[in-house]
Amino acid sequence: MEKIKSTTVVAIRHNGEVVIGADGQATLGNTVAKSSVKKIRVLQGGKIVTGFAGSTADAFTLLEKFEEKLGAFGNNMKRAAVELAKEWRTDRMLSKLEAMMIVADREDILIISGNGDVIEPDMEIATIGSGSMFAQSAARAMKKFAPQLSAEEMVRESLHIAADVCIYTNHNLVVEKVKD
């Protein structure tokens, strides 16, 4: 049986704001299984926002583990991310999970993968999923040539551009701003 996959997530820090957004499409093979999946989760009253791409069930498992790590490490997002990545890479069950996550707070945007990676992206732009390179290219161009835009405008437009060219990304967006 094929797994349900879901895609394109973008996080941007710009002019003191941190915003993360995702499209709503989940595909099963080459068929749209659902067009309104919520791939963004708000944690800690909005002080941490996460987004996921990949297998939906796997992503929810990782999200639960990330919340456990946050609790274990006093809501220190960076430490929780590193500990999740270590466990994800070494645990027999977790190592089979097929998903990636972006986590963001006021200070950091991180990409977490099952290879044990915790990446602080360049230019304060993080993207994951099948449309990520389209969204990243658009976001980089906006940061460079349209700095008057807000972080939210950049996230939304990056996702719309990705949806225009990636068949696994749609225009049903969920966007959240990290709170102080």
PDB file of C-alpha atoms in Angstrom:
ATOM      1  CA  MET A   1       0.000   0.000   0.000  1.00  0.00           C
ATOM      2  CA  GLU A   2       1.305   3.450  -0.906  1.00  0.00           C
ATOM      3  CA  LYS A   3       1.838   6.008   1.823  1.00  0.00           C
ATOM      4  CA  ILE A   4       0.092   9.339   1.890  1.00  0.00           C
ATOM      5  CA  LYS A   5       2.663  12.058   1.289  1.00  0.00           C
ATOM      6  CA  SER A   6       2.332  15.756   1.899  1.00  0.00           C
ATOM      7  CA  THR A   7       4.618  18.592   0.834  1.00  0.00           C
ATOM      8  CA  THR A   8       5.933  22.162   0.725  1.00  0.00           C
ATOM      9  CA  VAL A   9       6.634  24.010   3.956  1.00  0.00           C
ATOM     10  CA  VAL A  10       8.373  27.413   4.180  1.00  0.00           C
ATOM     11  CA  ALA A  11       9.679  29.348   7.204  1.00  0.00           C
ATOM     12  CA  ILE A  12      11.128  32.855   6.939  1.00  0.00           C
ATOM     13  CA  ARG A  13      12.599  35.309   9.435  1.00  0.00           C
ATOM     14  CA  HIS A  14      12.415  38.850   8.083  1.00  0.00           C
ATOM     15  CA  ASN A  15      12.332  42.254   9.774  1.00  0.00           C
ATOM     16  CA  GLY A  16      11.939  40.745  13.234  1.00  0.00           C
ATOM     17  CA  GLU A  17       9.086  38.393  12.309  1.00  0.00           C
ATOM     18  CA  VAL A  18       9.182  34.612  11.998  1.00  0.00           C
ATOM     19  CA  VAL A  19       6.442  33.045   9.885  1.00  0.00           C
ATOM     20  CA  ILE A  20       5.920  29.455   8.765  1.00  0.00           C
ATOM     21  CA  GLY A  21       3.422  28.205   6.214  1.00  0.00           C
ATOM     22  CA  ALA A  22       2.489  25.133   4.208  1.00  0.00           C
ATOM     23  CA  ASP A  23       0.207  24.076   1.420  1.00  0.00           C
ATOM     24  CA  GLY A  24      -2.632  21.671   2.112  1.00  0.00           C
ATOM     25  CA  GLN A  25      -2.126  18.876  -0.401  1.00  0.00           C
ATOM     26  CA  ALA A  26      -1.600  15.233   0.477  1.00  0.00           C
ATOM     27  CA  THR A  27      -1.047  12.777  -2.330  1.00  0.00           C
ATOM     28  CA  LEU A  28      -1.439   9.031  -2.485  1.00  0.00           C
ATOM     29  CA  GLY A  29       0.760   7.927  -5.362  1.00  0.00           C
ATOM     30  CA  ASN A  30      -0.245  10.227  -8.207  1.00  0.00           C
ATOM     31  CA  THR A  31      -3.666  11.102  -6.798  1.00  0.00           C
ATOM     32  CA  VAL A  32      -4.663  13.999  -4.556  1.00  0.00           C
ATOM     33  CA  ALA A  33      -5.933  12.282  -1.401  1.00  0.00           C
ATOM     34  CA  LYS A  34      -6.824  15.503   0.430  1.00  0.00           C
ATOM     35  CA  SER A  35      -6.419  19.160  -0.413  1.00  0.00           C
ATOM     36  CA  SER A  36      -6.714  20.710   3.049  1.00  0.00           C
ATOM     37  CA  VAL A  37      -4.180  18.940   5.277  1.00  0.00           C
ATOM     38  CA  LYS A  38      -2.952  21.107   8.138  1.00  0.00           C
ATOM     39  CA  LYS A  39       0.844  20.646   8.170  1.00  0.00           C
ATOM     40  CA  ILE A  40       1.534  23.452  10.631  1.00  0.00           C
ATOM     41  CA  ARG A  41       1.289  23.015  14.393  1.00  0.00           C
ATOM     42  CA  VAL A  42       1.487  25.724  17.030  1.00  0.00           C
ATOM     43  CA  LEU A  43       3.205  24.737  20.296  1.00  0.00           C
ATOM     44  CA  GLN A  44       3.869  26.518  23.575  1.00  0.00           C
ATOM     45  CA  GLY A  45       1.071  29.043  23.015  1.00  0.00           C
ATOM     46  CA  GLY A  46       2.528  30.090  19.666  1.00  0.00           C
ATOM     47  CA  LYS A  47       6.120  30.548  20.840  1.00  0.00           C
ATOM     48  CA  ILE A  48       7.161  27.548  18.736  1.00  0.00           C
ATOM     49  CA  VAL A  49       5.656  26.674  15.367  1.00  0.00           C
ATOM     50  CA  THR A  50       6.391  23.460  13.457  1.00  0.00           C
ATOM     51  CA  GLY A  51       5.738  22.265   9.932  1.00  0.00           C
ATOM     52  CA  PHE A  52       6.204  18.857   8.366  1.00  0.00           C
ATOM     53  CA  ALA A  53       6.569  17.234   4.971  1.00  0.00           C
ATOM     54  CA  GLY A  54       6.495  13.561   4.124  1.00  0.00           C
ATOM     55  CA  SER A  55       4.326  10.767   5.400  1.00  0.00           C
ATOM     56  CA  THR A  56       1.577  12.299   7.537  1.00  0.00           C
ATOM     57  CA  ALA A  57       1.424   9.508  10.129  1.00  0.00           C
ATOM     58  CA  ASP A  58       5.210   9.569  10.466  1.00  0.00           C
ATOM     59  CA  ALA A  59       5.177  13.339  10.873  1.00  0.00           C
ATOM     60  CA  PHE A  60       2.620  13.164  13.686  1.00  0.00           C
ATOM     61  CA  THR A  61       4.751  10.576  15.466  1.00  0.00           C
ATOM     62  CA  LEU A  62       7.763  12.894  15.191  1.00  0.00           C
ATOM     63  CA  LEU A  63       5.727  15.871  16.350  1.00  0.00           C
ATOM     64  CA  GLU A  64       4.703  13.955  19.485  1.00  0.00           C
ATOM     65  CA  LYS A  65       8.348  13.030  20.109  1.00  0.00           C
ATOM     66  CA  PHE A  66       9.409  16.654  19.605  1.00  0.00           C
ATOM     67  CA  GLU A  67       6.834  17.811  22.164  1.00  0.00           C
ATOM     68  CA  GLU A  68       8.173  15.201  24.611  1.00  0.00           C
ATOM     69  CA  LYS A  69      11.709  16.517  24.069  1.00  0.00           C
ATOM     70  CA  LEU A  70      10.541  20.102  24.605  1.00  0.00           C
ATOM     71  CA  GLY A  71       9.084  19.062  27.948  1.00  0.00           C
ATOM     72  CA  ALA A  72      12.203  17.147  28.916  1.00  0.00           C
ATOM     73  CA  PHE A  73      14.512  20.062  28.097  1.00  0.00           C
ATOM     74  CA  GLY A  74      12.604  22.993  29.564  1.00  0.00           C
ATOM     75  CA  ASN A  75      11.135  24.184  26.241  1.00  0.00           C
ATOM     76  CA  ASN A  76      14.631  24.736  24.817  1.00  0.00           C
ATOM     77  CA  MET A  77      13.775  24.299  21.132  1.00  0.00           C
ATOM     78  CA  LYS A  78      17.329  23.874  19.842  1.00  0.00           C
ATOM     79  CA  ARG A  79      18.197  21.244  22.461  1.00  0.00           C
ATOM     80  CA  ALA A  80      14.901  19.421  21.865  1.00  0.00           C
ATOM     81  CA  ALA A  81      15.606  19.400  18.106  1.00  0.00           C
ATOM     82  CA  VAL A  82      19.094  17.945  18.575  1.00  0.00           C
ATOM     83  CA  GLU A  83      17.832  15.264  20.956  1.00  0.00           C
ATOM     84  CA  LEU A  84      14.974  14.361  18.584  1.00  0.00           C
ATOM     85  CA  ALA A  85      17.404  14.069  15.660  1.00  0.00           C
ATOM     86  CA  LYS A  86      19.691  11.800  17.683  1.00  0.00           C
ATOM     87  CA  GLU A  87      16.834   9.535  18.735  1.00  0.00           C
ATOM     88  CA  TRP A  88      15.286   9.571  15.254  1.00  0.00           C
ATOM     89  CA  ARG A  89      18.579   8.409  13.743  1.00  0.00           C
ATOM     90  CA  THR A  90      19.360   5.684  16.287  1.00  0.00           C
ATOM     91  CA  ASP A  91      15.953   4.264  17.331  1.00  0.00           C
ATOM     92  CA  ARG A  92      14.929   1.215  15.259  1.00  0.00           C
ATOM     93  CA  MET A  93      11.292   2.249  14.880  1.00  0.00           C
ATOM     94  CA  LEU A  94      11.872   5.986  14.466  1.00  0.00           C
ATOM     95  CA  SER A  95      14.648   5.487  11.906  1.00  0.00           C
ATOM     96  CA  LYS A  96      12.069   4.059   9.487  1.00  0.00           C
ATOM     97  CA  LEU A  97       9.913   7.210   9.597  1.00  0.00           C
ATOM     98  CA  GLU A  98       9.769   9.202   6.358  1.00  0.00           C
ATOM     99  CA  ALA A  99       9.244  12.869   7.122  1.00  0.00           C
ATOM    100  CA  MET A 100      11.098  16.112   7.730  1.00  0.00           C
ATOM    101  CA  MET A 101      10.288  18.950  10.079  1.00  0.00           C
ATOM    102  CA  ILE A 102      10.877  22.664  10.350  1.00  0.00           C
ATOM    103  CA  VAL A 103      10.705  24.099  13.857  1.00  0.00           C
ATOM    104  CA  ALA A 104      10.857  27.814  14.582  1.00  0.00           C
ATOM    105  CA  ASP A 105      10.859  30.167  17.530  1.00  0.00           C
ATOM    106  CA  ARG A 106      11.852  33.834  17.843  1.00  0.00           C
ATOM    107  CA  GLU A 107      15.582  33.032  17.792  1.00  0.00           C
ATOM    108  CA  ASP A 108      15.970  30.019  15.502  1.00  0.00           C
ATOM    109  CA  ILE A 109      14.600  28.265  12.444  1.00  0.00           C
ATOM    110  CA  LEU A 110      15.745  24.641  12.197  1.00  0.00           C
ATOM    111  CA  ILE A 111      15.278  21.809   9.725  1.00  0.00           C
ATOM    112  CA  ILE A 112      15.277  18.350  11.340  1.00  0.00           C
ATOM    113  CA  SER A 113      15.773  15.163   9.337  1.00  0.00           C
ATOM    114  CA  GLY A 114      15.940  11.459  10.072  1.00  0.00           C
ATOM    115  CA  ASN A 115      19.611  11.383   9.104  1.00  0.00           C
ATOM    116  CA  GLY A 116      20.456  13.114  12.368  1.00  0.00           C
ATOM    117  CA  ASP A 117      20.626  16.543  10.766  1.00  0.00           C
ATOM    118  CA  VAL A 118      19.619  19.725  12.548  1.00  0.00           C
ATOM    119  CA  ILE A 119      20.228  22.494  10.041  1.00  0.00           C
ATOM    120  CA  GLU A 120      20.124  26.250  10.572  1.00  0.00           C
ATOM    121  CA  PRO A 121      19.398  27.399   7.022  1.00  0.00           C
ATOM    122  CA  ASP A 122      21.060  30.246   5.145  1.00  0.00           C
ATOM    123  CA  MET A 123      19.335  33.599   4.721  1.00  0.00           C
ATOM    124  CA  GLU A 124      16.860  32.699   7.495  1.00  0.00           C
ATOM    125  CA  ILE A 125      14.751  30.746   4.993  1.00  0.00           C
ATOM    126  CA  ALA A 126      13.893  27.066   5.537  1.00  0.00           C
ATOM    127  CA  THR A 127      11.987  24.924   3.053  1.00  0.00           C
ATOM    128  CA  ILE A 128      11.115  21.227   2.934  1.00  0.00           C
ATOM    129  CA  GLY A 129       8.985  19.009   0.729  1.00  0.00           C
ATOM    130  CA  SER A 130       8.695  18.395  -2.974  1.00  0.00           C
ATOM    131  CA  GLY A 131       8.121  22.063  -3.810  1.00  0.00           C
ATOM    132  CA  SER A 132      10.842  23.277  -1.472  1.00  0.00           C
ATOM    133  CA  MET A 133      13.392  24.368  -4.061  1.00  0.00           C
ATOM    134  CA  PHE A 134      10.771  26.401  -5.941  1.00  0.00           C
ATOM    135  CA  ALA A 135       9.621  28.031  -2.692  1.00  0.00           C
ATOM    136  CA  GLN A 136      13.188  28.639  -1.543  1.00  0.00           C
ATOM    137  CA  SER A 137      14.165  30.292  -4.817  1.00  0.00           C
ATOM    138  CA  ALA A 138      11.128  32.560  -4.651  1.00  0.00           C
ATOM    139  CA  ALA A 139      11.772  33.448  -1.001  1.00  0.00           C
ATOM    140  CA  ARG A 140      15.432  34.269  -1.668  1.00  0.00           C
ATOM    141  CA  ALA A 141      14.463  36.537  -4.558  1.00  0.00           C
ATOM    142  CA  MET A 142      11.883  38.341  -2.427  1.00  0.00           C
ATOM    143  CA  LYS A 143      14.315  38.862   0.453  1.00  0.00           C
ATOM    144  CA  LYS A 144      16.856  40.282  -1.971  1.00  0.00           C
ATOM    145  CA  PHE A 145      14.676  42.306  -4.335  1.00  0.00           C
ATOM    146  CA  ALA A 146      11.491  43.025  -2.344  1.00  0.00           C
ATOM    147  CA  PRO A 147      12.616  43.602   1.255  1.00  0.00           C
ATOM    148  CA  GLN A 148       9.607  45.853   1.858  1.00  0.00           C
ATOM    149  CA  LEU A 149       7.391  42.732   1.985  1.00  0.00           C
ATOM    150  CA  SER A 150       6.533  41.243   5.365  1.00  0.00           C
ATOM    151  CA  ALA A 151       7.650  37.741   6.330  1.00  0.00           C
ATOM    152  CA  GLU A 152       4.059  36.564   5.973  1.00  0.00           C
ATOM    153  CA  GLU A 153       3.759  38.005   2.468  1.00  0.00           C
ATOM    154  CA  MET A 154       7.007  36.289   1.507  1.00  0.00           C
ATOM    155  CA  VAL A 155       5.860  32.934   2.894  1.00  0.00           C
ATOM    156  CA  ARG A 156       2.495  33.130   1.151  1.00  0.00           C
ATOM    157  CA  GLU A 157       3.929  34.188  -2.205  1.00  0.00           C
ATOM    158  CA  SER A 158       6.709  31.569  -2.040  1.00  0.00           C
ATOM    159  CA  LEU A 159       4.112  28.862  -1.481  1.00  0.00           C
ATOM    160  CA  HIS A 160       1.894  30.175  -4.294  1.00  0.00           C
ATOM    161  CA  ILE A 161       4.860  30.172  -6.692  1.00  0.00           C
ATOM    162  CA  ALA A 162       5.721  26.606  -5.650  1.00  0.00           C
ATOM    163  CA  ALA A 163       2.082  25.578  -6.171  1.00  0.00           C
ATOM    164  CA  ASP A 164       2.146  27.058  -9.663  1.00  0.00           C
ATOM    165  CA  VAL A 165       5.001  24.745 -10.717  1.00  0.00           C
ATOM    166  CA  CYS A 166       4.934  21.708  -8.387  1.00  0.00           C
ATOM    167  CA  ILE A 167       2.133  19.200  -8.936  1.00  0.00           C
ATOM    168  CA  TYR A 168       2.394  18.024  -5.300  1.00  0.00           C
ATOM    169  CA  THR A 169       1.722  21.510  -3.868  1.00  0.00           C
ATOM    170  CA  ASN A 170      -1.580  23.397  -3.873  1.00  0.00           C
ATOM    171  CA  HIS A 171      -2.843  26.893  -3.057  1.00  0.00           C
ATOM    172  CA  ASN A 172      -4.686  25.952   0.184  1.00  0.00           C
ATOM    173  CA  LEU A 173      -2.300  27.584   2.628  1.00  0.00           C
ATOM    174  CA  VAL A 174      -1.988  27.538   6.397  1.00  0.00           C
ATOM    175  CA  VAL A 175       0.314  30.258   7.719  1.00  0.00           C
ATOM    176  CA  GLU A 176       1.290  30.961  11.354  1.00  0.00           C
ATOM    177  CA  LYS A 177       3.414  33.674  12.918  1.00  0.00           C
ATOM    178  CA  VAL A 178       5.690  32.868  15.885  1.00  0.00           C
ATOM    179  CA  LYS A 179       4.568  34.853  18.916  1.00  0.00           C
ATOM    180  CA  ASP A 180       6.803  36.694  21.382  1.00  0.00           C
TER     181      ASP A 180
END
